[in-house]
Amino acid sequence: MANVARQYPGIRLLSVSPGGTQGTEAANSPPAGMRFFYNRIYMPLLAPAFGLAHSLQTGAKRIVDGLVDKALLSGRFYGSKAKTLTGPLVD
């Protein structure tokens, strides 16, 4: 990403991770038992309680921030701090 951003300085290029986001339907393909646990227990109850997931709106806001927040620089990757899945975007 950084190399392409340097080659095309007139285009703003960056990557943004939505983080651990609820409501993405990512767990709809595993077997029924895993799907039930993930969708009914882990994501709505356990993950948010331990700071491992945030709402779909928060994940979407992170993507929109990548589009409109001029403080986020071209050629960079933005996501949560190391070893976390939620929180503010960092480089």
mmCIF file with all atom_site columns, C-alpha atoms in Angstrom:
data_model
loop_
_atom_site.group_PDB
_atom_site.id
_atom_site.type_symbol
_atom_site.label_atom_id
_atom_site.label_alt_id
_atom_site.label_comp_id
_atom_site.label_asym_id
_atom_site.label_entity_id
_atom_site.label_seq_id
_atom_site.pdbx_PDB_ins_code
_atom_site.Cartn_x
_atom_site.Cartn_y
_atom_site.Cartn_z
_atom_site.occupancy
_atom_site.B_iso_or_equiv
_atom_site.pdbx_formal_charge
_atom_site.auth_seq_id
_atom_site.auth_comp_id
_atom_site.auth_asym_id
_atom_site.auth_atom_id
_atom_site.pdbx_PDB_model_num
ATOM 1  C CA . MET A 1 1  ? 0.000   0.000   0.000  1.00 0.00 ? 1  MET A CA 1
ATOM 2  C CA . ALA A 1 2  ? 2.745   2.443   0.932  1.00 0.00 ? 2  ALA A CA 1
ATOM 3  C CA . ASN A 1 3  ? 4.616   1.808   -2.322 1.00 0.00 ? 3  ASN A CA 1
ATOM 4  C CA . VAL A 1 4  ? 1.530   2.394   -4.475 1.00 0.00 ? 4  VAL A CA 1
ATOM 5  C CA . ALA A 1 5  ? 0.680   5.513   -2.459 1.00 0.00 ? 5  ALA A CA 1
ATOM 6  C CA . ARG A 1 6  ? 4.168   6.880   -3.208 1.00 0.00 ? 6  ARG A CA 1
ATOM 7  C CA . GLN A 1 7  ? 3.774   6.100   -6.928 1.00 0.00 ? 7  GLN A CA 1
ATOM 8  C CA . TYR A 1 8  ? 0.425   7.937   -7.064 1.00 0.00 ? 8  TYR A CA 1
ATOM 9  C CA . PRO A 1 9  ? 0.657   10.863  -4.637 1.00 0.00 ? 9  PRO A CA 1
ATOM 10 C CA . GLY A 1 10 ? -2.490  12.456  -6.056 1.00 0.00 ? 10 GLY A CA 1
ATOM 11 C CA . ILE A 1 11 ? -4.609  9.504   -4.921 1.00 0.00 ? 11 ILE A CA 1
ATOM 12 C CA . ARG A 1 12 ? -5.337  8.856   -1.247 1.00 0.00 ? 12 ARG A CA 1
ATOM 13 C CA . LEU A 1 13 ? -4.783  5.148   -0.549 1.00 0.00 ? 13 LEU A CA 1
ATOM 14 C CA . LEU A 1 14 ? -5.089  3.535   2.860  1.00 0.00 ? 14 LEU A CA 1
ATOM 15 C CA . SER A 1 15 ? -6.374  0.374   4.507  1.00 0.00 ? 15 SER A CA 1
ATOM 16 C CA . VAL A 1 16 ? -8.733  0.395   7.475  1.00 0.00 ? 16 VAL A CA 1
ATOM 17 C CA . SER A 1 17 ? -9.721  -2.600  9.571  1.00 0.00 ? 17 SER A CA 1
ATOM 18 C CA . PRO A 1 18 ? -13.271 -2.514  10.917 1.00 0.00 ? 18 PRO A CA 1
ATOM 19 C CA . GLY A 1 19 ? -12.029 -4.450  13.955 1.00 0.00 ? 19 GLY A CA 1
ATOM 20 C CA . GLY A 1 20 ? -14.032 -7.078  15.808 1.00 0.00 ? 20 GLY A CA 1
ATOM 21 C CA . THR A 1 21 ? -17.478 -6.175  14.549 1.00 0.00 ? 21 THR A CA 1
ATOM 22 C CA . GLN A 1 22 ? -20.826 -7.685  15.474 1.00 0.00 ? 22 GLN A CA 1
ATOM 23 C CA . GLY A 1 23 ? -23.527 -8.277  12.883 1.00 0.00 ? 23 GLY A CA 1
ATOM 24 C CA . THR A 1 24 ? -21.312 -9.142  9.916  1.00 0.00 ? 24 THR A CA 1
ATOM 25 C CA . GLU A 1 25 ? -22.719 -12.659 9.421  1.00 0.00 ? 25 GLU A CA 1
ATOM 26 C CA . ALA A 1 26 ? -19.133 -13.957 9.321  1.00 0.00 ? 26 ALA A CA 1
ATOM 27 C CA . ALA A 1 27 ? -20.111 -17.053 11.321 1.00 0.00 ? 27 ALA A CA 1
ATOM 28 C CA . ASN A 1 28 ? -23.035 -18.197 9.191  1.00 0.00 ? 28 ASN A CA 1
ATOM 29 C CA . SER A 1 29 ? -21.151 -21.016 7.426  1.00 0.00 ? 29 SER A CA 1
ATOM 30 C CA . PRO A 1 30 ? -19.737 -23.150 10.323 1.00 0.00 ? 30 PRO A CA 1
ATOM 31 C CA . PRO A 1 31 ? -21.661 -26.141 11.685 1.00 0.00 ? 31 PRO A CA 1
ATOM 32 C CA . ALA A 1 32 ? -24.883 -25.388 13.581 1.00 0.00 ? 32 ALA A CA 1
ATOM 33 C CA . GLY A 1 33 ? -23.391 -25.762 17.083 1.00 0.00 ? 33 GLY A CA 1
ATOM 34 C CA . MET A 1 34 ? -20.554 -23.337 16.422 1.00 0.00 ? 34 MET A CA 1
ATOM 35 C CA . ARG A 1 35 ? -22.884 -20.955 14.632 1.00 0.00 ? 35 ARG A CA 1
ATOM 36 C CA . PHE A 1 36 ? -25.305 -20.942 17.578 1.00 0.00 ? 36 PHE A CA 1
ATOM 37 C CA . PHE A 1 37 ? -22.512 -20.292 20.106 1.00 0.00 ? 37 PHE A CA 1
ATOM 38 C CA . TYR A 1 38 ? -20.910 -17.560 18.027 1.00 0.00 ? 38 TYR A CA 1
ATOM 39 C CA . ASN A 1 39 ? -24.103 -15.739 17.025 1.00 0.00 ? 39 ASN A CA 1
ATOM 40 C CA . ARG A 1 40 ? -26.131 -16.151 20.238 1.00 0.00 ? 40 ARG A CA 1
ATOM 41 C CA . ILE A 1 41 ? -23.556 -16.237 23.036 1.00 0.00 ? 41 ILE A CA 1
ATOM 42 C CA . TYR A 1 42 ? -20.070 -15.121 22.002 1.00 0.00 ? 42 TYR A CA 1
ATOM 43 C CA . MET A 1 43 ? -20.718 -12.043 19.817 1.00 0.00 ? 43 MET A CA 1
ATOM 44 C CA . PRO A 1 44 ? -23.677 -10.505 21.661 1.00 0.00 ? 44 PRO A CA 1
ATOM 45 C CA . LEU A 1 45 ? -22.524 -11.270 25.225 1.00 0.00 ? 45 LEU A CA 1
ATOM 46 C CA . LEU A 1 46 ? -18.950 -12.430 25.743 1.00 0.00 ? 46 LEU A CA 1
ATOM 47 C CA . ALA A 1 47 ? -16.995 -10.542 23.082 1.00 0.00 ? 47 ALA A CA 1
ATOM 48 C CA . PRO A 1 48 ? -18.288 -7.064  24.019 1.00 0.00 ? 48 PRO A CA 1
ATOM 49 C CA . ALA A 1 49 ? -17.849 -7.792  27.737 1.00 0.00 ? 49 ALA A CA 1
ATOM 50 C CA . PHE A 1 50 ? -14.152 -8.528  27.171 1.00 0.00 ? 50 PHE A CA 1
ATOM 51 C CA . GLY A 1 51 ? -13.564 -5.739  24.638 1.00 0.00 ? 51 GLY A CA 1
ATOM 52 C CA . LEU A 1 52 ? -13.276 -8.172  21.729 1.00 0.00 ? 52 LEU A CA 1
ATOM 53 C CA . ALA A 1 53 ? -16.129 -6.802  19.604 1.00 0.00 ? 53 ALA A CA 1
ATOM 54 C CA . HIS A 1 54 ? -18.010 -3.602  18.974 1.00 0.00 ? 54 HIS A CA 1
ATOM 55 C CA . SER A 1 55 ? -21.227 -2.748  17.168 1.00 0.00 ? 55 SER A CA 1
ATOM 56 C CA . LEU A 1 56 ? -21.723 -2.850  13.427 1.00 0.00 ? 56 LEU A CA 1
ATOM 57 C CA . GLN A 1 57 ? -22.158 0.943   13.524 1.00 0.00 ? 57 GLN A CA 1
ATOM 58 C CA . THR A 1 58 ? -18.740 1.359   15.179 1.00 0.00 ? 58 THR A CA 1
ATOM 59 C CA . GLY A 1 59 ? -17.093 -0.903  12.588 1.00 0.00 ? 59 GLY A CA 1
ATOM 60 C CA . ALA A 1 60 ? -18.769 1.049   9.782  1.00 0.00 ? 60 ALA A CA 1
ATOM 61 C CA . LYS A 1 61 ? -17.683 4.369   11.331 1.00 0.00 ? 61 LYS A CA 1
ATOM 62 C CA . ARG A 1 62 ? -14.063 3.200   11.226 1.00 0.00 ? 62 ARG A CA 1
ATOM 63 C CA . ILE A 1 63 ? -14.392 2.611   7.460  1.00 0.00 ? 63 ILE A CA 1
ATOM 64 C CA . VAL A 1 64 ? -16.076 5.995   6.925  1.00 0.00 ? 64 VAL A CA 1
ATOM 65 C CA . ASP A 1 65 ? -13.334 7.672   8.987  1.00 0.00 ? 65 ASP A CA 1
ATOM 66 C CA . GLY A 1 66 ? -10.837 6.196   6.521  1.00 0.00 ? 66 GLY A CA 1
ATOM 67 C CA . LEU A 1 67 ? -12.672 7.982   3.743  1.00 0.00 ? 67 LEU A CA 1
ATOM 68 C CA . VAL A 1 68 ? -13.212 11.395  5.328  1.00 0.00 ? 68 VAL A CA 1
ATOM 69 C CA . ASP A 1 69 ? -10.713 11.889  8.187  1.00 0.00 ? 69 ASP A CA 1
ATOM 70 C CA . LYS A 1 70 ? -7.807  13.862  6.709  1.00 0.00 ? 70 LYS A CA 1
ATOM 71 C CA . ALA A 1 71 ? -5.686  13.006  9.775  1.00 0.00 ? 71 ALA A CA 1
ATOM 72 C CA . LEU A 1 72 ? -5.408  9.433   8.423  1.00 0.00 ? 72 LEU A CA 1
ATOM 73 C CA . LEU A 1 73 ? -2.510  9.522   5.986  1.00 0.00 ? 73 LEU A CA 1
ATOM 74 C CA . SER A 1 74 ? -2.206  7.884   2.592  1.00 0.00 ? 74 SER A CA 1
ATOM 75 C CA . GLY A 1 75 ? -0.125  4.716   2.341  1.00 0.00 ? 75 GLY A CA 1
ATOM 76 C CA . ARG A 1 76 ? -0.869  3.509   5.857  1.00 0.00 ? 76 ARG A CA 1
ATOM 77 C CA . PHE A 1 77 ? -2.810  0.718   7.532  1.00 0.00 ? 77 PHE A CA 1
ATOM 78 C CA . TYR A 1 78 ? -5.136  1.697   10.375 1.00 0.00 ? 78 TYR A CA 1
ATOM 79 C CA . GLY A 1 79 ? -6.641  -0.692  12.885 1.00 0.00 ? 79 GLY A CA 1
ATOM 80 C CA . SER A 1 80 ? -6.909  -1.345  16.597 1.00 0.00 ? 80 SER A CA 1
ATOM 81 C CA . LYS A 1 81 ? -3.844  -1.366  18.835 1.00 0.00 ? 81 LYS A CA 1
ATOM 82 C CA . ALA A 1 82 ? -1.753  -4.550  18.810 1.00 0.00 ? 82 ALA A CA 1
ATOM 83 C CA . LYS A 1 83 ? -3.407  -7.519  20.510 1.00 0.00 ? 83 LYS A CA 1
ATOM 84 C CA . THR A 1 84 ? -6.834  -5.833  20.558 1.00 0.00 ? 84 THR A CA 1
ATOM 85 C CA . LEU A 1 85 ? -9.852  -5.961  18.260 1.00 0.00 ? 85 LEU A CA 1
ATOM 86 C CA . THR A 1 86 ? -11.621 -2.760  19.327 1.00 0.00 ? 86 THR A CA 1
ATOM 87 C CA . GLY A 1 87 ? -10.789 0.807   20.278 1.00 0.00 ? 87 GLY A CA 1
ATOM 88 C CA . PRO A 1 88 ? -9.581  3.836   18.383 1.00 0.00 ? 88 PRO A CA 1
ATOM 89 C CA . LEU A 1 89 ? -7.822  3.537   15.037 1.00 0.00 ? 89 LEU A CA 1
ATOM 90 C CA . VAL A 1 90 ? -4.030  3.603   15.237 1.00 0.00 ? 90 VAL A CA 1
ATOM 91 C CA . ASP A 1 91 ? -1.307  3.404   12.608 1.00 0.00 ? 91 ASP A CA 1
#
